[in-house]
């Protein structure tokens, strides 16, 4: 196992580098970069407006002519454009900018946001508790619901309980989480019906002045709708995976032998079948958490106006805020690769019979 872990750790470096290269190349060809964003903003300013980039009167820097490789720069002072290019790092070739970025990342220097003028690390630290809250509570609920439901469906396979719960599961699988989130807002957050839950944020005004019990109540009151939307959108797959895994184990010879010996059905299920059937379910927990944390909650955060990592990345894409975009991509990719490795270790921990080295992985 040690040699396998070492091999996987070594492969993280080229994998991470390759992902960053591909995304960097794609972004270079994407229209509407940060220069275009800033130029459009400057072109819309009127006289007397202070330029937040250079701290001078923007109107005085607009000339009657000028050219640049960026679109929409006609009429802007070339010196101002040169200053902008230097600020955003576009005064250097693309390959030089890329390797400088990678070198900074190896030193955990992710730079400052173009448009918020704050370190990317500070923004991530500020936003990540929101995403962790959504991902953690959603995943806990998904496992609490899906595993008992999947076991019950496997034990009652083909019976009435299995049929009507399958209908519920398939409906949950067919409805995207973001669409269910909109439905919840319409029904319970002041849409056209009830106004029982808040529409935005994870805390109310005056949260710091509340008692500890009231803070806990307020926190879960705000979490109810977004966590419900994430749970409904994610429990269907795990439920069917649990059911199918149990059905496969129940049909094996050791289960028939245990029943023939007179062992109670409860002990057969939870003493013999459960550990083998739950191997793939439990070992997949780290990967599922990363999936919900980094991708599943993006639209939910946007819909409920939650200042988490999903909303931060979404805003960075819209504004072409490259430091945030590439900084979060680097962190997410690195964490995902490490989590995949942890998932493999979990497999071995749950079932020592698994040998990745023996398979030549």
Coordinates of C-alpha atoms in Angstrom, one line a residue:
X1 CA 0.0 0.0 0.0
X2 CA 2.9 2.3 0.7
X3 CA 4.3 2.1 -2.8
X4 CA 0.8 2.8 -4.2
X5 CA 0.3 5.8 -2.0
X6 CA 3.7 7.2 -3.0
X7 CA 2.9 6.7 -6.7
X8 CA -0.4 8.5 -6.4
X9 CA 1.2 11.4 -4.5
X10 CA 3.8 11.8 -7.2
X11 CA 1.1 11.7 -9.9
X12 CA -0.7 14.6 -8.2
X13 CA 1.9 17.0 -9.5
X14 CA 1.7 16.4 -13.3
X15 CA -2.1 15.9 -13.1
X16 CA -2.5 19.3 -11.3
X17 CA -0.1 20.9 -13.7
X18 CA -2.0 19.5 -16.8
X19 CA -5.4 20.7 -15.5
X20 CA -4.0 24.2 -14.9
X21 CA -2.4 24.3 -18.4
X22 CA -5.6 23.3 -20.1
X23 CA -7.8 25.7 -18.2
X24 CA -5.3 28.5 -18.7
X25 CA -5.3 28.0 -22.5
X26 CA -9.1 27.9 -22.6
X27 CA -9.4 31.2 -20.6
X28 CA -6.9 32.9 -23.0
X29 CA -9.3 32.4 -25.9
X30 CA -12.4 33.4 -23.9
X31 CA -13.8 36.8 -24.9
X32 CA -14.4 39.6 -22.4
X33 CA -11.3 39.3 -20.2
X34 CA -10.6 41.6 -17.2
X35 CA -9.1 44.3 -19.5
X36 CA -12.3 44.4 -21.5
X37 CA -14.3 44.5 -18.3
X38 CA -12.3 47.5 -17.0
X39 CA -12.3 49.3 -20.3
X40 CA -16.0 49.0 -20.6
X41 CA -16.4 50.4 -17.1
X42 CA -14.0 53.3 -17.7
X43 CA -15.7 54.1 -21.0
X44 CA -19.0 54.5 -19.2
X45 CA -17.6 56.9 -16.6
X46 CA -18.4 60.6 -16.9
X47 CA -16.3 63.6 -16.1
X48 CA -15.3 64.1 -12.5
X49 CA -15.4 60.4 -11.7
X50 CA -12.4 59.2 -9.9
X51 CA -10.6 56.2 -11.5
X52 CA -10.2 53.5 -8.9
X53 CA -7.3 52.1 -10.9
X54 CA -4.9 55.0 -11.0
X55 CA -6.7 57.4 -8.6
X56 CA -6.9 60.2 -11.3
X57 CA -9.7 61.9 -13.2
X58 CA -10.7 59.4 -15.8
X59 CA -12.2 62.0 -18.1
X60 CA -8.8 63.8 -18.4
X61 CA -7.3 60.5 -19.5
X62 CA -9.7 59.9 -22.4
X63 CA -8.0 61.0 -25.6
X64 CA -9.4 61.3 -29.1
X65 CA -7.4 58.4 -30.5
X66 CA -5.5 55.3 -29.3
X67 CA -5.2 51.7 -30.1
X68 CA -4.7 48.4 -28.3
X69 CA -5.1 44.7 -28.8
X70 CA -8.1 44.8 -26.5
X71 CA -11.6 45.5 -27.9
X72 CA -13.4 48.7 -27.1
X73 CA -10.3 50.8 -26.3
X74 CA -10.7 53.5 -28.9
X75 CA -10.7 56.9 -27.3
X76 CA -8.7 55.9 -24.2
X77 CA -5.3 57.2 -23.4
X78 CA -2.6 54.6 -24.4
X79 CA -0.7 55.3 -21.2
X80 CA -3.8 54.4 -19.2
X81 CA -4.2 51.2 -21.2
X82 CA -0.5 50.4 -20.6
X83 CA -1.0 50.9 -16.8
X84 CA -4.0 48.6 -16.9
X85 CA -2.1 45.9 -18.8
X86 CA 0.7 46.1 -16.3
X87 CA -1.7 45.9 -13.4
X88 CA -3.4 42.9 -14.7
X89 CA -0.2 41.3 -15.8
X90 CA -0.9 41.4 -19.6
X91 CA 2.3 43.3 -20.3
X92 CA 4.0 39.9 -20.3
X93 CA 3.6 36.9 -22.7
X94 CA 1.1 34.2 -21.8
X95 CA 3.6 31.5 -21.1
X96 CA 5.5 33.8 -18.8
X97 CA 2.4 34.7 -16.9
X98 CA 1.4 31.0 -16.5
X99 CA 4.8 29.9 -15.1
X100 CA 4.9 32.9 -12.8
X101 CA 1.4 32.0 -11.5
X102 CA 2.4 28.4 -10.9
X103 CA 5.5 29.5 -9.1
X104 CA 3.4 31.8 -6.9
X105 CA 1.0 29.0 -6.2
X106 CA 3.7 26.7 -5.0
X107 CA 4.4 29.3 -2.4
X108 CA 0.7 29.6 -1.6
X109 CA 0.6 33.1 -3.0
X110 CA -2.7 33.3 -4.9
X111 CA -2.5 37.1 -5.5
X112 CA -5.2 39.7 -5.1
X113 CA -8.6 39.9 -6.7
X114 CA -8.7 42.2 -9.7
X115 CA -12.0 43.8 -8.7
X116 CA -12.3 43.4 -5.0
X117 CA -8.7 44.4 -4.2
X118 CA -8.4 41.7 -1.5
X119 CA -6.1 38.6 -1.2
X120 CA -7.7 35.5 -2.8
X121 CA -6.8 33.5 0.3
X122 CA -8.8 35.9 2.5
X123 CA -11.8 35.6 0.2
X124 CA -11.6 31.8 0.2
X125 CA -11.3 31.6 4.0
X126 CA -14.2 34.0 4.4
X127 CA -16.5 32.1 2.0
X128 CA -15.6 28.4 2.6
X129 CA -17.5 28.0 5.9
X130 CA -20.8 28.7 4.0
X131 CA -20.0 26.0 1.5
X132 CA -18.8 23.5 4.1
X133 CA -22.1 24.1 6.1
X134 CA -24.2 23.3 3.0
X135 CA -22.1 20.4 1.9
X136 CA -21.7 18.8 5.3
X137 CA -25.3 19.0 6.5
X138 CA -26.6 18.0 3.1
X139 CA -24.4 14.9 2.9
X140 CA -25.2 13.9 6.4
X141 CA -28.9 14.0 5.6
X142 CA -28.4 12.2 2.3
X143 CA -26.6 9.3 4.1
X144 CA -29.1 9.2 7.0
X145 CA -32.0 9.0 4.5
X146 CA -30.5 6.9 1.7
X147 CA -28.8 4.1 3.6
X148 CA -31.9 3.0 5.7
X149 CA -34.2 3.5 2.8
X150 CA -31.9 1.5 0.4
X151 CA -31.7 -1.4 2.9
X152 CA -35.5 -1.4 3.4
X153 CA -36.0 -1.4 -0.3
X154 CA -33.6 -4.3 -0.8
X155 CA -35.3 -6.4 2.0
X156 CA -38.7 -5.7 0.5
X157 CA -37.7 -5.9 -3.2
X158 CA -40.7 -6.1 -5.5
X159 CA -43.2 -5.4 -2.7
X160 CA -45.5 -2.4 -2.4
X161 CA -43.1 -0.5 -0.3
X162 CA -40.3 -0.9 -2.8
X163 CA -42.6 0.2 -5.7
X164 CA -44.0 3.4 -4.2
X165 CA -40.6 4.5 -2.7
X166 CA -39.0 3.9 -6.1
X167 CA -41.5 6.4 -7.6
X168 CA -40.4 9.0 -5.0
X169 CA -36.8 8.2 -5.7
X170 CA -37.2 8.6 -9.4
X171 CA -39.0 11.9 -9.0
X172 CA -36.2 13.1 -6.8
X173 CA -33.7 12.0 -9.4
X174 CA -35.6 13.7 -12.3
X175 CA -35.9 17.1 -10.6
X176 CA -32.7 19.1 -10.5
X177 CA -31.7 20.5 -7.2
X178 CA -31.8 24.1 -8.4
X179 CA -35.3 23.7 -9.8
X180 CA -36.5 22.3 -6.5
X181 CA -34.8 25.2 -4.8
X182 CA -36.9 27.6 -6.9
X183 CA -40.0 25.7 -5.9
X184 CA -39.1 25.9 -2.2
X185 CA -38.7 29.7 -2.6
X186 CA -42.0 30.1 -4.3
X187 CA -43.8 28.0 -1.7
X188 CA -42.1 28.9 1.6
X189 CA -39.9 32.0 1.2
X190 CA -42.3 34.7 0.3
X191 CA -43.0 33.7 -3.3
X192 CA -46.7 33.4 -3.9
X193 CA -47.7 31.3 -0.9
X194 CA -46.0 31.2 2.6
X195 CA -43.2 33.3 4.0
X196 CA -41.8 30.9 6.6
X197 CA -38.0 31.0 5.8
X198 CA -35.5 33.7 4.9
X199 CA -34.5 34.1 1.3
X200 CA -30.8 35.0 1.7
X201 CA -27.8 34.6 4.0
X202 CA -27.1 32.1 6.8
X203 CA -27.7 34.5 9.7
X204 CA -30.1 37.2 10.5
X205 CA -29.3 40.8 11.5
X206 CA -28.1 41.1 15.1
X207 CA -26.9 37.5 15.1
X208 CA -23.9 38.3 17.3
X209 CA -26.2 39.7 19.9
X210 CA -28.4 36.6 20.2
X211 CA -28.0 33.9 22.8
X212 CA -26.2 30.7 21.9
X213 CA -29.5 28.8 21.6
X214 CA -31.1 31.5 19.4
X215 CA -28.0 31.6 17.2
X216 CA -28.3 27.8 16.6
X217 CA -32.0 28.2 15.8
X218 CA -31.3 31.1 13.5
X219 CA -28.5 29.2 11.7
X220 CA -30.6 26.1 11.0
X221 CA -33.6 28.3 10.1
X222 CA -31.6 29.8 7.3
X223 CA -30.1 26.4 6.3
X224 CA -33.4 24.6 6.0
X225 CA -34.3 25.5 2.4
X226 CA -30.9 25.2 0.7
X227 CA -30.0 22.0 2.5
X228 CA -33.4 20.5 1.6
X229 CA -32.8 21.4 -2.0
X230 CA -29.4 19.8 -2.0
X231 CA -30.7 16.7 -0.2
X232 CA -33.6 16.0 -2.5
X233 CA -31.2 16.4 -5.5
X234 CA -28.7 14.0 -4.1
X235 CA -30.4 11.2 -2.2
X236 CA -31.8 9.2 -5.2
X237 CA -28.5 7.9 -6.6
X238 CA -27.2 6.8 -3.2
X239 CA -30.5 5.1 -2.3
X240 CA -30.5 3.0 -5.4
X241 CA -26.8 2.3 -5.0
X242 CA -27.4 1.0 -1.5
X243 CA -30.3 -1.1 -2.6
X244 CA -28.5 -2.7 -5.5
X245 CA -25.4 -3.3 -3.3
X246 CA -27.5 -5.1 -0.6
X247 CA -29.4 -7.2 -3.2
X248 CA -26.1 -8.4 -4.6
X249 CA -24.8 -9.4 -1.2
X250 CA -28.0 -11.0 0.0
X251 CA -27.9 -13.4 -3.0
X252 CA -24.5 -14.7 -2.1
X253 CA -23.8 -18.1 -0.6
X254 CA -22.6 -17.0 2.8
X255 CA -25.9 -15.4 3.5
X256 CA -27.8 -18.6 2.7
X257 CA -25.4 -20.5 4.9
X258 CA -26.0 -18.0 7.8
X259 CA -29.7 -18.3 7.5
X260 CA -29.5 -22.1 7.3
X261 CA -27.6 -22.0 10.7
X262 CA -30.6 -20.3 12.2
X263 CA -29.1 -16.9 12.6
X264 CA -31.8 -14.2 12.9
X265 CA -32.5 -12.1 9.9
X266 CA -31.5 -8.9 11.6
X267 CA -28.1 -10.3 12.5
X268 CA -27.7 -11.6 9.0
X269 CA -28.4 -8.2 7.5
X270 CA -26.4 -6.0 9.9
X271 CA -23.8 -8.5 11.0
X272 CA -22.8 -10.1 7.7
X273 CA -24.3 -8.2 4.8
X274 CA -24.0 -4.7 5.9
X275 CA -20.2 -4.4 6.0
X276 CA -19.7 -5.8 2.5
X277 CA -22.7 -3.9 1.0
X278 CA -21.6 -0.6 2.5
X279 CA -18.1 -0.8 1.1
X280 CA -18.7 1.3 -2.0
X281 CA -21.2 3.6 -0.2
X282 CA -19.0 4.5 2.8
X283 CA -15.8 4.7 0.8
X284 CA -17.4 7.1 -1.6
X285 CA -18.2 9.6 1.2
X286 CA -15.1 11.8 0.7
X287 CA -15.7 12.1 -3.0
X288 CA -19.4 12.8 -2.6
X289 CA -18.6 15.6 -0.1
X290 CA -16.2 17.2 -2.5
X291 CA -18.8 16.9 -5.3
X292 CA -21.5 18.7 -3.2
X293 CA -19.1 21.2 -1.7
X294 CA -17.5 22.4 -5.0
X295 CA -20.1 21.7 -7.7
X296 CA -23.5 20.8 -6.3
X297 CA -23.9 23.9 -4.1
X298 CA -23.0 26.4 -6.8
X299 CA -26.5 27.0 -8.2
X300 CA -28.0 26.7 -4.7
X301 CA -25.7 29.4 -3.4
X302 CA -26.6 31.7 -6.4
X303 CA -30.3 31.1 -5.9
X304 CA -30.3 31.7 -2.2
X305 CA -27.7 34.5 -2.3
X306 CA -25.3 32.6 0.0
X307 CA -21.8 34.0 0.1
X308 CA -20.0 30.6 -0.4
X309 CA -17.4 29.3 -2.7
X310 CA -19.9 28.5 -5.4
X311 CA -21.1 32.1 -5.6
X312 CA -17.5 33.4 -5.4
X313 CA -16.5 31.3 -8.4
X314 CA -19.7 32.3 -10.3
X315 CA -18.9 36.0 -9.8
X316 CA -15.3 35.4 -10.7
X317 CA -16.3 33.8 -14.0
X318 CA -18.7 36.6 -14.9
X319 CA -16.1 39.3 -14.1
X320 CA -13.2 37.3 -15.5
X321 CA -11.4 37.8 -12.1
X322 CA -8.5 35.5 -13.0
X323 CA -6.8 35.4 -9.6
X324 CA -10.0 34.1 -7.9
X325 CA -10.7 31.8 -10.9
X326 CA -7.3 30.1 -11.1
X327 CA -6.7 30.2 -7.3
X328 CA -9.9 28.4 -6.5
X329 CA -9.4 26.0 -9.4
X330 CA -5.9 25.2 -8.1
X331 CA -7.2 24.6 -4.5
X332 CA -10.3 22.6 -5.6
X333 CA -8.2 20.4 -7.9
X334 CA -5.6 19.7 -5.3
X335 CA -8.2 18.9 -2.7
X336 CA -10.1 16.7 -5.1
X337 CA -7.0 14.7 -5.9
X338 CA -6.1 14.2 -2.3
X339 CA -9.7 13.2 -1.5
X340 CA -9.6 10.6 -4.2
X341 CA -6.5 9.2 -2.6
X342 CA -8.2 9.2 0.8
X343 CA -11.2 7.4 -0.8
X344 CA -8.8 4.6 -1.9
X345 CA -7.3 4.3 1.5
X346 CA -10.9 4.1 3.0
X347 CA -11.6 1.2 0.7
X348 CA -8.6 -0.7 2.1
X349 CA -9.5 0.2 5.6
X350 CA -13.0 -1.1 5.3
X351 CA -12.0 -4.2 3.4
X352 CA -8.4 -5.2 3.8
X353 CA -8.8 -7.8 1.1
X354 CA -8.5 -5.0 -1.5
X355 CA -4.9 -4.7 -2.7
X356 CA -4.2 -1.9 -5.2
X357 CA -0.6 -2.8 -5.5
X358 CA -1.4 -6.4 -6.4
X359 CA -3.6 -5.1 -9.2
X360 CA -0.8 -3.0 -10.6
X361 CA -2.7 0.2 -10.1

